Coordinates of C-alpha atoms in Angstrom, one line a residue:
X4 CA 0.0 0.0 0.0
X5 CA 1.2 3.6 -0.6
X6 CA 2.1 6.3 2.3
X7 CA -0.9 7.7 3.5
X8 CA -4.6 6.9 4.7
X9 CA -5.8 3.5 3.4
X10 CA -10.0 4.2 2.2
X11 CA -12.0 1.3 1.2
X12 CA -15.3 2.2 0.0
X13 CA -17.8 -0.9 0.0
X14 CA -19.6 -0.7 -3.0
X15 CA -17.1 1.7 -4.7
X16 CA -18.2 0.9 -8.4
X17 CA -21.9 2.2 -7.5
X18 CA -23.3 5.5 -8.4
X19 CA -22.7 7.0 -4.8
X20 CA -19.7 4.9 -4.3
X21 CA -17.5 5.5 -7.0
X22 CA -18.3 9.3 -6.3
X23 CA -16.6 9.2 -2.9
X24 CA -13.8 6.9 -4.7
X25 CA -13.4 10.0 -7.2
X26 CA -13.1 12.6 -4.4
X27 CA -11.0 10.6 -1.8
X28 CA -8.3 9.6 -4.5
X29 CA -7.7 13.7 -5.1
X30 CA -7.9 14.2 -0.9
X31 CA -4.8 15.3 1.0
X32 CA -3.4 12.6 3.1
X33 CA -4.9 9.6 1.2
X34 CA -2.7 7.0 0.4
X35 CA -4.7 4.1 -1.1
X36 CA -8.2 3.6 -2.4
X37 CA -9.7 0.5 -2.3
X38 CA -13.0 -0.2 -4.8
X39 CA -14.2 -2.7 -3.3
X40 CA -17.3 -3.6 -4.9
X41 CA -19.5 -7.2 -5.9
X42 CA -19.3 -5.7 -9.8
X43 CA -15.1 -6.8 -10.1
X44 CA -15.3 -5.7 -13.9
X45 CA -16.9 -1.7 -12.9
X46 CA -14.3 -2.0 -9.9
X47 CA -11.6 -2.5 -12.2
X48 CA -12.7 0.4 -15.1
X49 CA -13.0 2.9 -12.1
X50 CA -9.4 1.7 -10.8
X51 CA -7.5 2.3 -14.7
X52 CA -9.9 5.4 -14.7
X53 CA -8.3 7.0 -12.2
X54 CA -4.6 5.6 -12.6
X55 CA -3.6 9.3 -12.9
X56 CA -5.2 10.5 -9.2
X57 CA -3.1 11.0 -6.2
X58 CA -3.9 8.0 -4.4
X59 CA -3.5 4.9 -6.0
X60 CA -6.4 3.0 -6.5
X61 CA -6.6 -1.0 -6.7
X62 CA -10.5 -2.5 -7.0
X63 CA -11.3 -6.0 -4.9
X64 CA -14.1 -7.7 -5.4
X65 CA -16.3 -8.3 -2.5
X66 CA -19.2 -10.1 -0.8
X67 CA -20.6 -8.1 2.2
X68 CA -22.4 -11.0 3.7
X69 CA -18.8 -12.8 3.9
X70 CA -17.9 -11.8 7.2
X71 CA -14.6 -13.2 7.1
X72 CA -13.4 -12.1 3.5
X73 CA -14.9 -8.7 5.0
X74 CA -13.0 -8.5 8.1
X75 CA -9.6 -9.4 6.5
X76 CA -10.2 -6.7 4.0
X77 CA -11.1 -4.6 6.7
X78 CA -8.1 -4.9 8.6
X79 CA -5.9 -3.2 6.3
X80 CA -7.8 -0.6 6.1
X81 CA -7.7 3.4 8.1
X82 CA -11.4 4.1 7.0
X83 CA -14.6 2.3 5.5
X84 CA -16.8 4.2 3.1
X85 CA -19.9 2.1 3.2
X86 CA -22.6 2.8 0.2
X87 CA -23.6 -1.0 0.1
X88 CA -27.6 -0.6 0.3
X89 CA -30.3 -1.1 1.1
X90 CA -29.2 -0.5 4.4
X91 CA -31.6 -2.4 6.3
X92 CA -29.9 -5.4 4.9
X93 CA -26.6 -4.9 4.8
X94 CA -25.8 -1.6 7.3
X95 CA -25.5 -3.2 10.9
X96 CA -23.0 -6.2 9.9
X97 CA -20.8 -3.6 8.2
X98 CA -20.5 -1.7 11.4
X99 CA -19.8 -4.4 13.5
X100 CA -17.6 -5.7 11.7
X101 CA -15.7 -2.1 10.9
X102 CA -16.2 -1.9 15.3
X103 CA -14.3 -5.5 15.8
X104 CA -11.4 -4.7 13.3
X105 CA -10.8 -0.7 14.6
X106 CA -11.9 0.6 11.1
X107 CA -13.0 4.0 11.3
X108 CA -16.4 3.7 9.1
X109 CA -18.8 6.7 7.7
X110 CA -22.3 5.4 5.4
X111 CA -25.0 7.0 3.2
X112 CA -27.5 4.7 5.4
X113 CA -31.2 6.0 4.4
X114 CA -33.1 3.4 6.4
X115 CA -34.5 4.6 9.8
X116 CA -34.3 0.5 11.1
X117 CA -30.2 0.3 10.9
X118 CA -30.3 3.6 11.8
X119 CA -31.6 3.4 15.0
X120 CA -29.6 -0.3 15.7
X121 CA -26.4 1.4 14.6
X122 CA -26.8 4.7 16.9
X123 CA -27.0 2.1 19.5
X124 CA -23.6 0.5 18.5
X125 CA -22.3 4.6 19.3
X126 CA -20.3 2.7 23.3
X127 CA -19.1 -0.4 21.5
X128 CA -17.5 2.0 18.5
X129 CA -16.0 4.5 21.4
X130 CA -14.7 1.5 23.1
X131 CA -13.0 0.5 19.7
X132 CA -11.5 4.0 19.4
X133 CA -13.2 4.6 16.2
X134 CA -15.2 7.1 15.3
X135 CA -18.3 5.8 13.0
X136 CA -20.6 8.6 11.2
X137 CA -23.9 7.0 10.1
X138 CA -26.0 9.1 7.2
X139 CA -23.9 11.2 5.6
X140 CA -25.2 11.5 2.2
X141 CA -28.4 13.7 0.6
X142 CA -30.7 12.7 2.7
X143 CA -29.8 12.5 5.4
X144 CA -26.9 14.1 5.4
X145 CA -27.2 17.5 3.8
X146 CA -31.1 17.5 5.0
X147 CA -29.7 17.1 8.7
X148 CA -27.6 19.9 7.8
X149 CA -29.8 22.5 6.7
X150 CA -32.1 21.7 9.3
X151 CA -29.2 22.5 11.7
X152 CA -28.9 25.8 10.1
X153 CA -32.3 26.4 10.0
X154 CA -32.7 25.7 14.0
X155 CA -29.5 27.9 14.9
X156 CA -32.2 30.9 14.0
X157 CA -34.6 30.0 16.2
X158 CA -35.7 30.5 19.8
X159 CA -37.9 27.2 19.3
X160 CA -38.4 24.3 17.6
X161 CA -42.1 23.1 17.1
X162 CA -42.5 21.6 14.0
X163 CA -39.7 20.0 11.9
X164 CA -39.8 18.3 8.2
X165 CA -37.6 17.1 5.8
X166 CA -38.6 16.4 2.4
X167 CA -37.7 15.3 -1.5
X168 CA -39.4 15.5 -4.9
X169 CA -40.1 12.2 -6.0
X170 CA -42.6 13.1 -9.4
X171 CA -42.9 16.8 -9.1
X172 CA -42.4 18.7 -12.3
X173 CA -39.4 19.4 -13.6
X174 CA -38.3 15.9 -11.8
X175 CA -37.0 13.0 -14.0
X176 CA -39.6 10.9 -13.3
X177 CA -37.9 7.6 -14.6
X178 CA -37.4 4.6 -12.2
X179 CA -34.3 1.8 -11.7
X180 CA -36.4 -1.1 -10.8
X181 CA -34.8 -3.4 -8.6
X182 CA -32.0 -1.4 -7.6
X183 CA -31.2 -0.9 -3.9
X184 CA -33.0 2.3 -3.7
X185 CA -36.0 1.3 -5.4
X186 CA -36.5 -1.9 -2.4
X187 CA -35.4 0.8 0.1
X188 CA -38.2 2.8 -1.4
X189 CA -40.8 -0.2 -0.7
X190 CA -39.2 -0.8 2.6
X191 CA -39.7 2.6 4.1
X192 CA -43.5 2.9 2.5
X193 CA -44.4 -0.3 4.8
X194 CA -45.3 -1.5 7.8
X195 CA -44.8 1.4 10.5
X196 CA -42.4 4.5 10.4
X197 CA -40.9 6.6 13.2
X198 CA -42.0 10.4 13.1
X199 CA -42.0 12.8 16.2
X200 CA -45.7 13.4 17.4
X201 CA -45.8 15.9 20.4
X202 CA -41.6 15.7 20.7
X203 CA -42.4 11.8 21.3
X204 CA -41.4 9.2 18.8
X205 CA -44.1 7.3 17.8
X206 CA -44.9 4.8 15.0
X207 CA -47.5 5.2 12.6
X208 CA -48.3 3.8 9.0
X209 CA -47.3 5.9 5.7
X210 CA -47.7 7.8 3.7
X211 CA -50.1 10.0 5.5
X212 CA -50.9 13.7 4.0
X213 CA -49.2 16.7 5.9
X214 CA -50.7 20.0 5.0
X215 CA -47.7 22.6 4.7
X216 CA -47.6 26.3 4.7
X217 CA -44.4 27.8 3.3
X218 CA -43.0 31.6 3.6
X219 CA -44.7 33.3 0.9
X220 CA -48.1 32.1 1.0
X221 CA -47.1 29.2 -0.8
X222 CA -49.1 26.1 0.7
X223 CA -49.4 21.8 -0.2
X224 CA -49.2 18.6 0.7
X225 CA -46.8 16.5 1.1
X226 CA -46.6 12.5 2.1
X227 CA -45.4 11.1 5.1
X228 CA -42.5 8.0 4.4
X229 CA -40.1 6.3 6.2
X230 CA -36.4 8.0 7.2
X231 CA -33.7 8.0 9.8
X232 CA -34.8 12.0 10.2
X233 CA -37.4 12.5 12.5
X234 CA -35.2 10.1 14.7
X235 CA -31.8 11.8 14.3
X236 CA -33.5 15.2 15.0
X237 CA -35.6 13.9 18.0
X238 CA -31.8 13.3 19.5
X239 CA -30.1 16.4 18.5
X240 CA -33.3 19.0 18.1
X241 CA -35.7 17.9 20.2
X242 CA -38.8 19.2 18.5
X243 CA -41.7 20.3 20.3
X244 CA -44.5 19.3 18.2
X245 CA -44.3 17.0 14.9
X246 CA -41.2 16.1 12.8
X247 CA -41.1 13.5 9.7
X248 CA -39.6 12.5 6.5
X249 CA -41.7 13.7 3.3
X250 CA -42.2 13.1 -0.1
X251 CA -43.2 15.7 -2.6
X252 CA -45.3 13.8 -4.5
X253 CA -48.4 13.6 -7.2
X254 CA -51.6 11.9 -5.7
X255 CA -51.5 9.3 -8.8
X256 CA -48.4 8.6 -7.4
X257 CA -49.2 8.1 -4.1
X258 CA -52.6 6.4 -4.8
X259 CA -50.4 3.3 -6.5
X260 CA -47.8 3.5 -3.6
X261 CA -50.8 3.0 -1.4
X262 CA -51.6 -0.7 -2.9
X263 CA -48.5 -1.5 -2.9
X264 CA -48.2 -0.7 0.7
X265 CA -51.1 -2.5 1.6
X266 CA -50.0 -5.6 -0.2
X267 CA -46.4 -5.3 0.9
X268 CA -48.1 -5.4 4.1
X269 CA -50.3 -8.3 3.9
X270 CA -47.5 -10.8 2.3
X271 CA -49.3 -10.1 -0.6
X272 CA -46.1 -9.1 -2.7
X273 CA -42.1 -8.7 -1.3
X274 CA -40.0 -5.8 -1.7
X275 CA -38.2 -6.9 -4.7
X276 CA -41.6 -7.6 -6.4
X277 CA -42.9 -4.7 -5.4
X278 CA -39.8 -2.4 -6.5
X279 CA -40.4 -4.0 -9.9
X280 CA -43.5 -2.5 -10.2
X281 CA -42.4 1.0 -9.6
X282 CA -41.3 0.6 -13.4
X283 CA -43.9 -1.9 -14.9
X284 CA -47.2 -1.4 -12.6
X285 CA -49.7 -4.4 -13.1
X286 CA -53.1 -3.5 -14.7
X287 CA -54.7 -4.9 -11.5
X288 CA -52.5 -2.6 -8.9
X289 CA -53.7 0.0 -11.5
X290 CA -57.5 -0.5 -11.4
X291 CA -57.3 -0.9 -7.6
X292 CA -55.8 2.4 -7.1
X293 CA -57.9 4.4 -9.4
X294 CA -60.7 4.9 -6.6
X295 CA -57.8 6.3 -4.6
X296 CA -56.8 8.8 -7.2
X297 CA -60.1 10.2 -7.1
X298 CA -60.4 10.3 -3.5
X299 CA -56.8 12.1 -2.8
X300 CA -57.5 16.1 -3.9
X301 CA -55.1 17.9 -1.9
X302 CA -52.7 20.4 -3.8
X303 CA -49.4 19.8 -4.4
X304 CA -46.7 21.8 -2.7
X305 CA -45.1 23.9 -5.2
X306 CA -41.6 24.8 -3.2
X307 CA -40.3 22.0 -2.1
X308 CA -36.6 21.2 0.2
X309 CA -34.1 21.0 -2.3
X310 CA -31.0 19.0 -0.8
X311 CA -28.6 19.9 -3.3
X312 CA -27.7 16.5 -4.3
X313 CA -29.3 14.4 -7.1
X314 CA -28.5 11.6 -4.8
X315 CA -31.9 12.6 -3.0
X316 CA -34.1 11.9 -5.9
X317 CA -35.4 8.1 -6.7
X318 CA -34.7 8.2 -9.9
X319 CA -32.7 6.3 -12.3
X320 CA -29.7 7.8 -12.9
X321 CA -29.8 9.6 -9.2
X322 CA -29.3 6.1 -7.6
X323 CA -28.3 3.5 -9.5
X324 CA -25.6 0.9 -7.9
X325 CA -26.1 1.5 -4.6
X326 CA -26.9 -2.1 -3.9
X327 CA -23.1 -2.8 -5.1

């Protein structure tokens, strides 16, 4: 290995991965980059793409859910960069296994489940003498960010929401079926999600329509979905009244999301199934959520959260390869 830091980044030939591989190789400091990624052949293009960089850069192919293989890669290593998704799979094993080697670790996680189990891990990685930063990306990440900026302003905090466009105008409304996003996606529409309700974190089902009223006069809705926000900020914040993760939506949208939720819910469908359908909906799913399109009227929110980062968007070319 060369003089410096020694990065791996886990899923380094993905979309988000082989963005942090870019910026680390040109970093100050950093000796080696390792892409370490399930895709060997993308690991390799990325590694002769960026033979000229200032680290040097080697790819290894990797299986995440080989604990051994992983720890041995993980002992050469200074720091992990972990954008293996969907989190809720993959995120907790990666930690623990960065925590039981002494590898300093940082992640995009955007599942609220690992989320919480990995805040948890927060003694074990202080007894390691690591330092482990869980959520940096778009959301959250930046979101967490520029609500910290927002909350530096004021005397107090009632209400707080983060939120992304998913098929607002202007949006590219296609969809990567199948990837890691789009089963994260299907995931965090399910079952029960954490929001803040009264500065209390409670559980309560999705996609639920929050009225908003922005600066401006500028009014919508927008739809309640699962996220590691509403728990970070009920840490760090403390919000008085309600806090949760939002989609910027259209109600056609949401109407279809709603079947699939109910069905994702009743063992109808899995998440890989249903994350399928986000690009190919079944006529049936369609004719079921036709009475819901009619019944959802509320206006959509014209100003929306932007995060800065296309990495915030489910769409196809925002987040495809994050399941590397």
């Amino acid at each position: 290995m060369a003089d410096g830091i020694t990065v791996v980044a886990l899923g380094g030939a993905g979309a988000m991965g082989s963005a942090a591989v870019r910026l680390a190789a040109t970093l100050p400091g950093i000796g080696s980059v390792v892409v370490a990624d399930r895709d060997i052949d993308a690991a390799n293009r990325l590694s002769v793409d960026l033979a000229q960089a200032s680290a040097q850069v080697e790819a290894r192919s990797i299986d995440v859910t080989d604990g051994r293989t992983l720890r041995e890669l993980l002992d050469d290593a200074d720091v992990i960069i972990n954008t293996v998704g969907p989190f809720f799979r993959f995120g907790v094993g990666i930690l623990q296994a960065a925590i039981e080697t002494g590898t300093h670790y940082l992640d995009i996680c955007d599942d609220w489940e690992p989320a919480v189990d990995m805040l948890e891990l927060n003694c074990a990685a202080r007894e390691a003498g690591i330092c482990a930063v869980v959520g940096m990306g778009a959301s959250p990440g930046m979101s967490n960010l520029l609500a910290a900026m927002a909350v530096s302003r004021l005397d107090v905090v009632d209400d707080l929401y983060t939120a992304w466009p998913v098929d607002v105008e202007g949006e590219d409304e296609s969809v990567d079926t199948l990837s890691a996003a789009a089963v994260h996606w299907m995931q965090q529409i399910s079952g029960k999600v954490p929001v803040v309700r009264a500065g209390r974190i409670v559980k309560e089902a999705p996609l639920r329509s929050i009225a908003l009223e922005l600066p401006g006069g500028r009014r919508g809705n927008a739809y309640v979905v699962g996220h590691p926000e509403p728990v970070m900020f009920h840490r760090t914040f403390r919000p008085s009244g309600h806090s949760a993760n939002l989609m910027v939506i259209t109600p056609e949208t949401v109407a279809f999301l709603d079947v699939l939720r109910s069905d994702i819910d009743k063992g109808r469908i899995d998440l890989d199934s249903a994350a399928e359908e986000l690009g190919k909906p079944s006529l049936s799913r369609m004719i079921r959520a036709a009475p819901r399109m009619l019944a959802r009227r509320p206006r959509i929110l014209a100003v929306v959260l932007r995060l800065g980062h296309r990495g915030a968007r489910w769409t196809k070319d925002a987040r495809r390869g994050t399941d590397r």
